[in-house]
Amino acid sequence: MSHERDGRRFLLSGNWKMHHDHIEALHMVRDLGLRMKPDDVADVDVSVHPPFTDIRTVQSLVEGEGIPVVLGAQHCSDQDRGPFTGEVSPQMLARLAVRYVLVGHSERRQLFGMTDATVASTIKAVLRHGMTPICCVGESADERVAGRTEARLRDQLLGAIEGLEPEQVGGMVLAYEPLWAIGSGTPATPVDAADACAYLRGLVASEVGPEPARAIRVQYGGSVTADNAAEMASEPDVDGLLVGGASLDAASFLDILRAVAGC
Ligand code: 13P
């Protein structure tokens, strides 16, 4: 599949949200490791994003048993240390071999007050510690109906990458997650998903440059399952999938991996 994507490797990510304690995480990832075959990851990078309390457990398991998934987190502070009760520092995540951090997931924006400015400072914090931000953007149902999808994506993307070097932008991941598709059972059509991903890449090209636009990976997320994953992954502008509910179970996550690996 990589020849269609200018060498960008497909990235399949499982966002567990607030599901699975560390014992359940152990069982899930062990099950995944037992089922995975080397061929499954020949053309695809796979990340899992458990809750913070699971990360050390999953790290030990993945490293100890050589399971070919990389660790991700769902959020972090934009500060390295200090009096920020309840926050988790990006430095602490980097020490646990976390490679990808979701930044600005719509649930963080809607429920926990993240703004384009805190998304931007968090992306910088993630980069400062050598990790890769997965910056989430997406329009609401009302914005889509009002024809404001592109304007919303533009505001979110340009706000997020403000002040970054072109190489930093090229090394990032974007996740297009329309709010109405998250957890609704109604995914975007593959064409709509691809159009939004292409629009985001085009913005990177015009605002940052052709090289970062060629390099940056753009995922789609929102009600992805094994039934729709292959169709999404067949779109050359969709470089990955960010999966919520269907990533919680090893068998269903692996079905998605096999569906996209076969594209
Ligand atoms: P669902 O796959 O459950 O719709 O969640 C999508 C999501 O928010 C992933 O970050």
Coordinates of N, CA and C and ligand atoms in Angstrom, one line a residue, residues 13-15 17 102 105-107 136 177 181-185 221-225 242-247, ligand 1:
S13 N -4.2 3.1 15.0 CA -4.1 3.4 16.4 C -5.4 3.1 17.2
G14 N -5.2 2.5 18.3 CA -6.4 2.2 19.2 C -6.4 3.1 20.4
N15 N -7.5 3.9 20.4 CA -7.7 4.8 21.5 C -8.7 4.2 22.5
K17 N -9.7 5.2 25.3 CA -10.4 6.1 26.2 C -10.4 5.6 27.6
L102 N -2.0 11.5 21.7 CA -3.1 12.2 21.1 C -3.2 13.5 21.7
H105 N -8.0 15.7 21.3 CA -9.1 14.8 21.0 C -10.4 15.6 21.3
S106 N -11.4 15.4 20.5 CA -12.6 16.2 20.7 C -13.2 16.1 22.1
E107 N -13.0 14.9 22.7 CA -13.5 14.8 24.1 C -12.7 15.7 25.1
C136 N -5.8 15.9 16.9 CA -7.1 15.5 16.4 C -7.9 16.8 16.0
E177 N -11.3 13.5 12.8 CA -12.4 12.8 13.5 C -13.6 13.7 13.6
A181 N -19.3 11.5 14.0 CA -19.0 10.1 13.7 C -18.4 9.3 14.9
I182 N -18.0 10.0 15.9 CA -17.4 9.4 17.0 C -18.4 8.7 17.9
G183 N -18.2 7.4 18.0 CA -19.1 6.6 18.9 C -20.5 6.5 18.4
S184 N -20.8 7.0 17.2 CA -22.2 7.1 16.8 C -22.7 5.9 15.9
G185 N -21.7 5.1 15.5 CA -22.0 4.0 14.6 C -22.2 4.5 13.1
G221 N -10.8 8.9 11.9 CA -11.4 8.3 13.1 C -12.8 8.6 13.2
G222 N -13.6 7.6 13.7 CA -15.0 7.8 14.0 C -15.8 6.6 13.5
S223 N -16.2 5.7 14.4 CA -17.0 4.5 14.1 C -16.3 3.6 13.1
V224 N -15.0 3.5 13.2 CA -14.2 2.6 12.3 C -14.5 1.2 12.9
T225 N -14.7 0.2 12.0 CA -14.9 -1.2 12.4 C -14.2 -2.0 11.3
L242 N -7.8 5.9 13.4 CA -7.8 6.1 14.8 C -9.1 5.5 15.3
V243 N -9.0 4.4 16.1 CA -10.2 3.5 16.4 C -10.5 3.6 17.9
G244 N -11.7 3.8 18.2 CA -12.1 3.8 19.6 C -12.7 2.5 20.0
G245 N -14.0 2.3 20.0 CA -14.7 1.1 20.6 C -14.1 -0.2 20.0
A246 N -13.9 -0.2 18.7 CA -13.5 -1.5 18.1 C -12.0 -1.8 18.3
S247 N -11.3 -1.0 19.1 CA -9.9 -1.3 19.4 C -9.8 -2.0 20.8
Ligands
13P1 P1 -15.1 5.3 18.0 O1 -14.2 4.4 17.0 O2 -15.6 4.5 19.2 O3 -16.2 6.0 17.2 O4 -14.2 6.4 18.6 C1 -13.4 7.2 17.7 C2 -12.5 8.0 18.5 O5 -12.8 9.0 19.1 C3 -11.1 7.6 18.4 O6 -10.2 8.6 19.0

